C-alpha cells in the first residue's frame, strides 16, 4: 500500500529533513503541512493512497473536546473533517514495536462517514468513534503510547466553553 503522512513543519528545518528522510526509508511519503498540503492529500485519496493523520495530539489548530478513555480531551478533528468532506473511510491503526527493529501494525474496521446532521456534529461523532476504536489498541498495549504533552482537559474545564473555542477547517 502507498502511504502518505502529512507532517508538521519543525524548527530547525534540518530536524524536519531528518524526520522525513527516516520515514521515507520506511517507504512512507511525507507532505509538510502548508499551502498545497490539502490539495496533495485529496490527490492521494483519489489515487487510493492511505493518508495517515495523527489523532492523539494537537499539532495545528485547536481541535475539539471529545471523550477519550472516559475523560474529556482536546484532540484534533482534521481526520474526521477530511473523511466527512471527501467520503474517505477512517481506518483506526495501532502499532506495536517488536524486537529486532520490527513492528506489528493492526488496522481496525473502517469507520464510515454517515452525514446525519451539521458538519460539526458529524465530525464530533466520527472523531469519537475513531477514538473509541483506538482505545482498544491502547488498552491492549498501554506501554506503546508515549505522550510529551497533556492530553486530558483539567477537571475544571467546561465542555461548552471548549466547544466555542474549537475551530479547524480542512
Tab-separated table of N, CA and C in Angstrom:
chain	number	residue	atom	x	y	z
A	1	UNK	N	0.830	-1.183	0.000
A	1	UNK	CA	0.000	0.000	0.000
A	1	UNK	C	0.868	1.236	0.000
A	2	UNK	N	0.419	2.251	-0.676
A	2	UNK	CA	1.089	3.533	-0.654
A	2	UNK	C	0.540	4.333	0.534
A	3	UNK	N	1.456	4.944	1.301
A	3	UNK	CA	1.056	5.705	2.484
A	3	UNK	C	1.676	7.095	2.432
A	4	UNK	N	0.834	8.096	2.666
A	4	UNK	CA	1.288	9.482	2.735
A	4	UNK	C	1.038	9.989	4.155
A	5	UNK	N	2.010	10.712	4.689
A	5	UNK	CA	1.876	11.296	6.018
A	5	UNK	C	2.003	12.809	5.931
A	6	UNK	N	0.934	13.547	6.232
A	6	UNK	CA	1.113	14.990	6.397
A	6	UNK	C	1.932	15.204	7.671
A	7	UNK	N	2.960	16.039	7.610
A	7	UNK	CA	3.823	16.266	8.768
A	7	UNK	C	3.893	17.753	9.079
A	8	UNK	N	3.914	18.046	10.374
A	8	UNK	CA	4.020	19.453	10.771
A	8	UNK	C	5.425	19.963	10.494
A	9	UNK	N	5.516	21.224	10.173
A	9	UNK	CA	6.820	21.829	9.936
A	9	UNK	C	7.517	22.013	11.277
A	10	UNK	N	8.802	21.756	11.288
A	10	UNK	CA	9.585	21.832	12.518
A	10	UNK	C	10.723	22.820	12.372
A	11	UNK	N	11.133	23.392	13.498
A	11	UNK	CA	12.326	24.222	13.548
A	11	UNK	C	13.332	23.516	14.428
A	12	UNK	N	14.527	23.435	14.030
A	12	UNK	CA	15.097	23.932	12.780
A	12	UNK	C	14.681	23.053	11.601
A	13	UNK	N	14.715	23.581	10.383
A	13	UNK	CA	14.323	22.820	9.194
A	13	UNK	C	15.097	21.517	9.022
A	14	UNK	N	16.328	21.484	9.532
A	14	UNK	CA	17.132	20.263	9.427
A	14	UNK	C	16.477	19.103	10.184
A	15	UNK	N	15.765	19.414	11.268
A	15	UNK	CA	15.062	18.377	12.019
A	15	UNK	C	13.914	17.807	11.184
A	16	UNK	N	13.190	18.665	10.479
A	16	UNK	CA	12.137	18.207	9.575
A	16	UNK	C	12.728	17.331	8.476
A	17	UNK	N	13.847	17.759	7.893
A	17	UNK	CA	14.501	16.971	6.840
A	17	UNK	C	14.892	15.588	7.350
A	18	UNK	N	15.435	15.515	8.562
A	18	UNK	CA	15.827	14.232	9.149
A	18	UNK	C	14.606	13.343	9.347
A	19	UNK	N	13.527	13.906	9.907
A	19	UNK	CA	12.311	13.133	10.144
A	19	UNK	C	11.750	12.589	8.824
A	20	UNK	N	11.731	13.409	7.801
A	20	UNK	CA	11.214	12.975	6.500
A	20	UNK	C	12.100	11.875	5.916
A	21	UNK	N	13.424	12.037	5.989
A	21	UNK	CA	14.328	11.001	5.465
A	21	UNK	C	14.114	9.667	6.172
A	22	UNK	N	13.969	9.692	7.494
A	22	UNK	CA	13.751	8.446	8.244
A	22	UNK	C	12.439	7.781	7.848
A	23	UNK	N	11.406	8.558	7.690
A	23	UNK	CA	10.105	7.987	7.302
A	23	UNK	C	10.128	7.500	5.861
A	24	UNK	N	10.841	8.191	4.994
A	24	UNK	CA	10.944	7.743	3.605
A	24	UNK	C	11.689	6.425	3.505
A	25	UNK	N	12.681	6.204	4.377
A	25	UNK	CA	13.393	4.923	4.384
A	25	UNK	C	12.451	3.772	4.711
A	26	UNK	N	11.379	4.061	5.423
A	26	UNK	CA	10.382	3.042	5.755
A	26	UNK	C	9.321	2.928	4.656
A	27	UNK	N	9.498	3.687	3.562
A	27	UNK	CA	8.560	3.594	2.445
A	27	UNK	C	7.382	4.549	2.523
A	28	UNK	N	7.428	5.507	3.427
A	28	UNK	CA	6.334	6.461	3.587
A	28	UNK	C	6.621	7.738	2.812
A	29	UNK	N	5.576	8.325	2.254
A	29	UNK	CA	5.696	9.609	1.560
A	29	UNK	C	5.236	10.695	2.523
A	30	UNK	N	6.044	11.701	2.746
A	30	UNK	CA	5.715	12.774	3.677
A	30	UNK	C	5.348	14.040	2.922
A	31	UNK	N	4.374	14.749	3.450
A	31	UNK	CA	3.927	16.009	2.863
A	31	UNK	C	3.907	17.062	3.969
A	32	UNK	N	4.907	17.958	3.992
A	32	UNK	CA	4.877	19.014	5.013
A	32	UNK	C	3.598	19.846	4.886
A	33	UNK	N	2.986	20.095	6.015
A	33	UNK	CA	1.737	20.850	6.029
A	33	UNK	C	2.025	22.284	5.614
A	34	UNK	N	1.222	22.779	4.698
A	34	UNK	CA	1.389	24.137	4.184
A	34	UNK	C	0.292	24.434	3.190
A	35	UNK	N	0.546	25.413	2.333
A	35	UNK	CA	-0.467	25.893	1.389
A	35	UNK	C	-1.053	24.812	0.506
A	36	UNK	N	-0.241	23.929	-0.034
A	36	UNK	CA	-0.715	22.944	-1.006
A	36	UNK	C	-0.981	21.569	-0.405
A	37	UNK	N	-0.843	21.437	0.898
A	37	UNK	CA	-0.972	20.117	1.528
A	37	UNK	C	-2.363	19.514	1.311
A	38	UNK	N	-3.412	20.308	1.463
A	38	UNK	CA	-4.759	19.765	1.310
A	38	UNK	C	-4.995	19.249	-0.103
A	39	UNK	N	-4.523	19.985	-1.103
A	39	UNK	CA	-4.661	19.514	-2.486
A	39	UNK	C	-3.927	18.190	-2.683
A	40	UNK	N	-2.734	18.071	-2.111
A	40	UNK	CA	-1.966	16.822	-2.246
A	40	UNK	C	-2.627	15.674	-1.490
A	41	UNK	N	-3.243	15.968	-0.348
A	41	UNK	CA	-3.966	14.933	0.401
A	41	UNK	C	-5.154	14.441	-0.410
A	42	UNK	N	-5.904	15.357	-0.988
A	42	UNK	CA	-7.059	14.954	-1.811
A	42	UNK	C	-6.607	14.140	-3.021
A	43	UNK	N	-5.509	14.548	-3.664
A	43	UNK	CA	-4.961	13.779	-4.797
A	43	UNK	C	-4.579	12.374	-4.344
A	44	UNK	N	-3.954	12.276	-3.183
A	44	UNK	CA	-3.552	10.966	-2.664
A	44	UNK	C	-4.775	10.091	-2.411
A	45	UNK	N	-5.817	10.645	-1.832
A	45	UNK	CA	-7.035	9.871	-1.578
A	45	UNK	C	-7.667	9.403	-2.892
A	46	UNK	N	-7.690	10.274	-3.893
A	46	UNK	CA	-8.238	9.882	-5.198
A	46	UNK	C	-7.427	8.755	-5.825
A	47	UNK	N	-6.126	8.692	-5.512
A	47	UNK	CA	-5.254	7.642	-6.046
A	47	UNK	C	-5.265	6.395	-5.145
A	48	UNK	N	-6.193	6.354	-4.186
A	48	UNK	CA	-6.346	5.223	-3.272
A	48	UNK	C	-5.121	5.040	-2.372
A	49	UNK	N	-4.470	6.145	-2.045
A	49	UNK	CA	-3.341	6.140	-1.122
A	49	UNK	C	-3.879	6.292	0.292
A	50	UNK	N	-3.282	5.575	1.229
A	50	UNK	CA	-3.638	5.743	2.632
A	50	UNK	C	-2.984	7.029	3.115
A	51	UNK	N	-3.766	7.888	3.770
A	51	UNK	CA	-3.252	9.128	4.334
A	51	UNK	C	-3.282	8.979	5.851
A	52	UNK	N	-2.110	8.986	6.459
A	52	UNK	CA	-2.009	8.813	7.911
A	52	UNK	C	-2.048	10.144	8.624
A	53	UNK	N	-3.081	10.332	9.436
A	53	UNK	CA	-3.227	11.588	10.173
A	53	UNK	C	-3.289	11.248	11.662
A	54	UNK	N	-2.365	11.792	12.415
A	54	UNK	CA	-2.357	11.559	13.855
A	54	UNK	C	-3.567	12.191	14.519
A	55	UNK	N	-4.145	11.462	15.458
A	55	UNK	CA	-5.335	11.973	16.146
A	55	UNK	C	-5.151	12.002	17.661
A	56	UNK	N	-3.920	11.742	18.131
A	56	UNK	CA	-3.741	11.661	19.575
A	56	UNK	C	-3.076	12.896	20.184
A	57	UNK	N	-2.848	13.926	19.379
A	57	UNK	CA	-2.324	15.175	19.925
A	57	UNK	C	-2.574	16.313	18.949
A	58	UNK	N	-2.769	17.483	19.495
A	58	UNK	CA	-2.969	18.686	18.698
A	58	UNK	C	-1.620	19.134	18.153
A	59	UNK	N	-1.536	19.319	16.842
A	59	UNK	CA	-0.323	19.877	16.264
A	59	UNK	C	-0.615	21.220	15.611
A	60	UNK	N	-1.736	21.323	14.941
A	60	UNK	CA	-2.158	22.571	14.305
A	60	UNK	C	-3.611	22.821	14.685
A	61	UNK	N	-4.001	24.053	14.881
A	61	UNK	CA	-5.381	24.343	15.236
A	61	UNK	C	-5.648	23.979	16.688
A	62	UNK	N	-6.927	23.984	17.042
A	62	UNK	CA	-7.293	23.744	18.430
A	62	UNK	C	-7.993	22.419	18.646
A	63	UNK	N	-8.678	21.870	17.647
A	63	UNK	CA	-9.401	20.619	17.828
A	63	UNK	C	-10.659	20.800	18.646
A	64	UNK	N	-11.223	19.684	19.067
A	64	UNK	CA	-12.450	19.678	19.848
A	64	UNK	C	-12.234	18.917	21.143
A	65	UNK	N	-13.017	19.242	22.148
A	65	UNK	CA	-13.018	18.455	23.367
A	65	UNK	C	-13.975	17.296	23.127
A	66	UNK	N	-13.435	16.077	23.218
A	66	UNK	CA	-14.214	14.855	22.995
A	66	UNK	C	-13.878	13.862	24.102
A	67	UNK	N	-14.684	12.821	24.214
A	67	UNK	CA	-14.437	11.786	25.203
A	67	UNK	C	-13.312	10.879	24.705
A	68	UNK	N	-12.292	10.670	25.547
A	68	UNK	CA	-11.186	9.776	25.216
A	68	UNK	C	-10.776	9.056	26.491
A	69	UNK	N	-10.910	7.754	26.504
A	69	UNK	CA	-10.599	6.933	27.682
A	69	UNK	C	-11.403	7.383	28.897
A	70	UNK	N	-12.642	7.793	28.641
A	70	UNK	CA	-13.543	8.147	29.730
A	70	UNK	C	-13.400	9.540	30.289
A	71	UNK	N	-12.554	10.365	29.684
A	71	UNK	CA	-12.351	11.729	30.170
A	71	UNK	C	-12.326	12.696	28.999
A	72	UNK	N	-12.705	13.956	29.234
A	72	UNK	CA	-12.648	14.940	28.150
A	72	UNK	C	-11.203	15.266	27.772
A	73	UNK	N	-10.943	15.241	26.475
A	73	UNK	CA	-9.610	15.536	25.959
A	73	UNK	C	-9.732	16.413	24.730
A	74	UNK	N	-8.828	17.371	24.605
A	74	UNK	CA	-8.801	18.206	23.395
A	74	UNK	C	-7.927	17.497	22.375
A	75	UNK	N	-8.567	17.024	21.290
A	75	UNK	CA	-7.857	16.276	20.261
A	75	UNK	C	-8.245	16.799	18.885
A	76	UNK	N	-7.383	16.578	17.899
A	76	UNK	CA	-7.641	17.121	16.560
A	76	UNK	C	-8.834	16.447	15.888
A	77	UNK	N	-9.499	17.214	15.040
A	77	UNK	CA	-10.640	16.673	14.293
A	77	UNK	C	-10.386	16.668	12.785
A	78	UNK	N	-9.148	16.926	12.366
A	78	UNK	CA	-8.848	17.047	10.937
A	78	UNK	C	-9.140	15.761	10.173
A	79	UNK	N	-8.823	14.596	10.753
A	79	UNK	CA	-9.080	13.331	10.057
A	79	UNK	C	-10.571	13.148	9.836
A	80	UNK	N	-11.368	13.423	10.862
A	80	UNK	CA	-12.821	13.271	10.738
A	80	UNK	C	-13.399	14.297	9.761
A	81	UNK	N	-12.898	15.504	9.799
A	81	UNK	CA	-13.376	16.534	8.875
A	81	UNK	C	-13.040	16.153	7.435
A	82	UNK	N	-11.853	15.650	7.212
A	82	UNK	CA	-11.456	15.210	5.876
A	82	UNK	C	-12.338	14.044	5.413
A	83	UNK	N	-12.602	13.098	6.298
A	83	UNK	CA	-13.474	11.966	5.954
A	83	UNK	C	-14.884	12.452	5.633
A	84	UNK	N	-15.380	13.377	6.417
A	84	UNK	CA	-16.745	13.906	6.202
A	84	UNK	C	-16.843	14.620	4.863
A	85	UNK	N	-15.802	15.367	4.510
A	85	UNK	CA	-15.850	16.152	3.270
A	85	UNK	C	-15.529	15.340	2.023
A	86	UNK	N	-14.744	14.271	2.151
A	86	UNK	CA	-14.340	13.506	0.962
A	86	UNK	C	-15.047	12.161	0.837
A	87	UNK	N	-15.645	11.685	1.933
A	87	UNK	CA	-16.258	10.359	1.916
A	87	UNK	C	-15.263	9.235	2.150
A	88	UNK	N	-13.989	9.566	2.368
A	88	UNK	CA	-12.973	8.540	2.626
A	88	UNK	C	-13.233	7.909	3.988
A	89	UNK	N	-13.095	6.589	4.107
A	89	UNK	CA	-13.277	5.948	5.416
A	89	UNK	C	-12.084	6.238	6.325
A	90	UNK	N	-12.330	6.202	7.620
A	90	UNK	CA	-11.265	6.306	8.608
A	90	UNK	C	-10.840	4.902	9.007
A	91	UNK	N	-9.549	4.664	9.069
A	91	UNK	CA	-9.023	3.359	9.479
A	91	UNK	C	-8.260	3.526	10.793
A	92	UNK	N	-8.786	2.971	11.895
A	92	UNK	CA	-8.022	3.034	13.140
A	92	UNK	C	-6.807	2.120	13.047
A	93	UNK	N	-5.639	2.646	13.380
A	93	UNK	CA	-4.393	1.888	13.249
A	93	UNK	C	-3.647	1.914	14.578
A	94	UNK	N	-3.203	0.745	14.988
A	94	UNK	CA	-2.359	0.616	16.169
A	94	UNK	C	-1.062	-0.062	15.774
A	95	UNK	N	0.032	0.345	16.380
A	95	UNK	CA	1.345	-0.191	16.031
A	95	UNK	C	2.066	-0.581	17.308
A	96	UNK	N	2.672	-1.754	17.302
A	96	UNK	CA	3.435	-2.241	18.448
A	96	UNK	C	4.877	-2.475	18.007
A	97	UNK	N	5.812	-1.911	18.758
A	97	UNK	CA	7.233	-2.111	18.479
A	97	UNK	C	7.634	-3.501	18.977
A	98	UNK	N	8.287	-4.266	18.097
A	98	UNK	CA	8.767	-5.605	18.425
A	98	UNK	C	10.292	-5.597	18.465
A	99	UNK	N	10.878	-6.674	18.897
A	99	UNK	CA	12.334	-6.750	18.915
A	99	UNK	C	12.859	-6.819	17.480
A	100	UNK	N	14.122	-6.529	17.318
A	100	UNK	CA	14.747	-6.623	16.002
A	100	UNK	C	14.305	-5.537	15.048
A	101	UNK	N	13.939	-4.353	15.559
A	101	UNK	CA	13.530	-3.232	14.707
A	101	UNK	C	12.346	-3.596	13.819
A	102	UNK	N	11.404	-4.355	14.388
A	102	UNK	CA	10.194	-4.754	13.662
A	102	UNK	C	8.970	-4.176	14.366
A	103	UNK	N	7.861	-4.159	13.627
A	103	UNK	CA	6.613	-3.620	14.157
A	103	UNK	C	5.462	-4.530	13.759
A	104	UNK	N	4.438	-4.542	14.601
A	104	UNK	CA	3.184	-5.210	14.242
A	104	UNK	C	2.131	-4.112	14.147
A	105	UNK	N	1.512	-4.012	12.982
A	105	UNK	CA	0.505	-2.998	12.734
A	105	UNK	C	-0.855	-3.675	12.666
A	106	UNK	N	-1.798	-3.121	13.404
A	106	UNK	CA	-3.177	-3.621	13.352
A	106	UNK	C	-4.063	-2.518	12.794
A	107	UNK	N	-4.920	-2.902	11.876
A	107	UNK	CA	-5.865	-1.961	11.284
A	107	UNK	C	-7.258	-2.432	11.636
A	108	UNK	N	-8.023	-1.565	12.281
A	108	UNK	CA	-9.386	-1.894	12.671
A	108	UNK	C	-10.349	-1.733	11.513
A	109	UNK	N	-11.598	-2.120	11.735
A	109	UNK	CA	-12.608	-1.974	10.682
A	109	UNK	C	-12.783	-0.508	10.275
A	110	UNK	N	-13.088	-0.264	9.001
A	110	UNK	CA	-13.281	1.116	8.542
A	110	UNK	C	-14.430	1.791	9.284
A	111	UNK	N	-14.252	3.062	9.534
A	111	UNK	CA	-15.301	3.893	10.127
A	111	UNK	C	-15.773	4.822	9.027
A	112	UNK	N	-17.024	4.661	8.653
A	112	UNK	CA	-17.569	5.420	7.530
A	112	UNK	C	-18.237	6.697	7.997
A	113	UNK	N	-18.092	7.725	7.186
A	113	UNK	CA	-18.800	8.969	7.437
A	113	UNK	C	-20.223	8.815	6.955
A	114	UNK	N	-21.148	8.988	7.878
A	114	UNK	CA	-22.572	8.889	7.542
A	114	UNK	C	-23.225	10.210	7.914
A	115	UNK	N	-23.183	11.196	7.008
A	115	UNK	CA	-23.725	12.511	7.342
A	115	UNK	C	-25.159	12.413	7.866
A	116	UNK	N	-25.357	12.986	9.050
A	116	UNK	CA	-26.677	12.908	9.672
A	116	UNK	C	-27.143	14.252	10.194
A	117	UNK	N	-26.254	15.200	10.290
A	117	UNK	CA	-26.623	16.491	10.854
A	117	UNK	C	-25.698	17.561	10.344
A	118	UNK	N	-25.329	18.449	11.230
A	118	UNK	CA	-24.400	19.511	10.865
A	118	UNK	C	-23.005	18.919	10.705
A	119	UNK	N	-22.153	19.630	9.992
A	119	UNK	CA	-20.775	19.170	9.832
A	119	UNK	C	-20.125	19.021	11.206
A	120	UNK	N	-20.344	19.998	12.100
A	120	UNK	CA	-19.724	19.943	13.423
A	120	UNK	C	-20.163	18.694	14.191
A	121	UNK	N	-21.444	18.364	14.161
A	121	UNK	CA	-21.949	17.185	14.879
A	121	UNK	C	-21.403	15.903	14.250
A	122	UNK	N	-21.371	15.862	12.929
A	122	UNK	CA	-20.855	14.676	12.247
A	122	UNK	C	-19.368	14.481	12.525
A	123	UNK	N	-18.598	15.575	12.523
A	123	UNK	CA	-17.160	15.500	12.785
A	123	UNK	C	-16.921	15.036	14.222
A	124	UNK	N	-17.689	15.544	15.166
A	124	UNK	CA	-17.563	15.116	16.567
A	124	UNK	C	-17.848	13.618	16.683
A	125	UNK	N	-18.924	13.163	16.059
A	125	UNK	CA	-19.289	11.746	16.120
A	125	UNK	C	-18.208	10.866	15.498
A	126	UNK	N	-17.716	11.256	14.333
A	126	UNK	CA	-16.645	10.490	13.674
A	126	UNK	C	-15.385	10.448	14.531
A	127	UNK	N	-15.013	11.589	15.097
A	127	UNK	CA	-13.820	11.646	15.945
A	127	UNK	C	-13.983	10.722	17.140
A	128	UNK	N	-15.130	10.761	17.792
A	128	UNK	CA	-15.347	9.926	18.969
A	128	UNK	C	-15.391	8.441	18.601
A	129	UNK	N	-15.964	8.097	17.448
A	129	UNK	CA	-15.972	6.694	17.013
A	129	UNK	C	-14.552	6.207	16.720
A	130	UNK	N	-13.744	7.061	16.081
A	130	UNK	CA	-12.359	6.705	15.800
A	130	UNK	C	-11.569	6.528	17.098
A	131	UNK	N	-11.732	7.451	18.036
A	131	UNK	CA	-11.007	7.356	19.303
A	131	UNK	C	-11.428	6.122	20.097
A	132	UNK	N	-12.713	5.759	20.039
A	132	UNK	CA	-13.175	4.550	20.731
A	132	UNK	C	-12.463	3.318	20.174
A	133	UNK	N	-12.271	3.281	18.866
A	133	UNK	CA	-11.551	2.153	18.257
A	133	UNK	C	-10.082	2.171	18.664
A	134	UNK	N	-9.485	3.349	18.764
A	134	UNK	CA	-8.082	3.453	19.153
A	134	UNK	C	-7.870	3.106	20.630
A	135	UNK	N	-8.878	3.354	21.455
A	135	UNK	CA	-8.780	2.995	22.872
A	135	UNK	C	-8.533	1.499	23.044
A	136	UNK	N	-9.079	0.687	22.158
A	136	UNK	CA	-8.879	-0.764	22.227
A	136	UNK	C	-7.394	-1.083	22.070
A	137	UNK	N	-6.729	-0.437	21.103
A	137	UNK	CA	-5.286	-0.640	20.920
A	137	UNK	C	-4.521	-0.204	22.175
A	138	UNK	N	-4.917	0.928	22.759
A	138	UNK	CA	-4.226	1.428	23.947
A	138	UNK	C	-4.408	0.483	25.130
A	139	UNK	N	-5.612	-0.049	25.294
A	139	UNK	CA	-5.864	-0.983	26.396
A	139	UNK	C	-5.020	-2.247	26.251
A	140	UNK	N	-4.830	-2.703	25.028
A	140	UNK	CA	-4.073	-3.928	24.791
A	140	UNK	C	-2.563	-3.714	24.933
A	141	UNK	N	-2.096	-2.505	24.653
A	141	UNK	CA	-0.652	-2.219	24.674
A	141	UNK	C	-0.379	-0.838	25.266
A	142	UNK	N	-0.709	-0.630	26.544
A	142	UNK	CA	-0.585	0.724	27.108
A	142	UNK	C	0.845	1.258	27.138
A	143	UNK	N	1.847	0.404	27.153
A	143	UNK	CA	3.234	0.884	27.210
A	143	UNK	C	3.748	1.337	25.852
A	144	UNK	N	2.952	1.170	24.802
A	144	UNK	CA	3.394	1.528	23.456
A	144	UNK	C	2.981	2.950	23.066
A	145	UNK	N	2.329	3.664	23.974
A	145	UNK	CA	1.872	5.021	23.682
A	145	UNK	C	2.602	5.973	24.616
A	146	UNK	N	3.314	6.933	24.054
A	146	UNK	CA	4.057	7.892	24.854
A	146	UNK	C	3.633	9.293	24.426
A	147	UNK	N	3.302	10.114	25.398
A	147	UNK	CA	2.925	11.496	25.114
A	147	UNK	C	3.824	12.438	25.889
A	148	UNK	N	4.211	13.533	25.243
A	148	UNK	CA	5.066	14.513	25.887
A	148	UNK	C	4.319	15.812	26.175
A	149	UNK	N	3.003	15.781	25.953
A	149	UNK	CA	2.153	16.941	26.209
A	149	UNK	C	0.903	16.450	26.924
A	150	UNK	N	0.250	17.319	27.690
A	150	UNK	CA	-1.008	16.905	28.327
A	150	UNK	C	-2.054	16.548	27.256
A	151	UNK	N	-2.849	15.528	27.535
A	151	UNK	CA	-3.903	15.108	26.611
A	151	UNK	C	-5.271	15.484	27.159
A	152	UNK	N	-5.486	15.220	28.437
A	152	UNK	CA	-6.812	15.410	29.014
A	152	UNK	C	-6.975	16.810	29.557
A	153	UNK	N	-8.205	17.279	29.465
A	153	UNK	CA	-8.563	18.599	29.978
A	153	UNK	C	-8.495	18.588	31.501
A	154	UNK	N	-8.307	19.750	32.079
A	154	UNK	CA	-8.318	19.851	33.536
A	154	UNK	C	-9.747	19.598	34.014
A	155	UNK	N	-9.905	19.127	35.245
A	155	UNK	CA	-11.244	18.833	35.754
A	155	UNK	C	-12.153	20.053	35.794
A	156	UNK	N	-11.605	21.268	35.774
A	156	UNK	CA	-12.430	22.468	35.864
A	156	UNK	C	-12.882	22.987	34.508
A	157	UNK	N	-12.358	22.416	33.417
A	157	UNK	CA	-12.744	22.895	32.082
A	157	UNK	C	-14.200	22.547	31.817
A	158	UNK	N	-14.901	23.438	31.154
A	158	UNK	CA	-16.299	23.165	30.822
A	158	UNK	C	-16.412	22.873	29.358
A	159	UNK	N	-17.199	21.865	29.018
A	159	UNK	CA	-17.336	21.419	27.634
A	159	UNK	C	-17.881	22.537	26.737
A	160	UNK	N	-18.881	23.279	27.162
A	160	UNK	CA	-19.475	24.320	26.320
A	160	UNK	C	-18.478	25.389	25.927
A	161	UNK	N	-17.689	25.850	26.889
A	161	UNK	CA	-16.685	26.876	26.590
A	161	UNK	C	-15.633	26.332	25.650
A	162	UNK	N	-15.229	25.083	25.832
A	162	UNK	CA	-14.224	24.495	24.965
A	162	UNK	C	-14.727	24.369	23.547
A	163	UNK	N	-15.998	23.998	23.369
A	163	UNK	CA	-16.542	23.839	22.027
A	163	UNK	C	-16.592	25.163	21.290
A	164	UNK	N	-16.884	26.257	21.995
A	164	UNK	CA	-16.945	27.559	21.335
A	164	UNK	C	-15.579	27.982	20.808
A	165	UNK	N	-14.486	27.562	21.483
A	165	UNK	CA	-13.142	27.938	21.049
A	165	UNK	C	-12.628	27.073	19.910
A	166	UNK	N	-13.263	25.950	19.653
A	166	UNK	CA	-12.744	24.990	18.684
A	166	UNK	C	-13.055	25.404	17.261
A	167	UNK	N	-12.029	25.312	16.423
A	167	UNK	CA	-12.278	25.532	15.005
A	167	UNK	C	-11.067	25.065	14.216
A	168	UNK	N	-11.294	24.056	13.402
A	168	UNK	CA	-10.283	23.582	12.462
A	168	UNK	C	-11.014	23.400	11.154
A	169	UNK	N	-10.506	23.951	10.088
A	169	UNK	CA	-11.165	23.739	8.802
A	169	UNK	C	-10.185	23.151	7.829
A	170	UNK	N	-10.662	22.168	7.091
A	170	UNK	CA	-9.844	21.492	6.092
A	170	UNK	C	-10.440	21.775	4.732
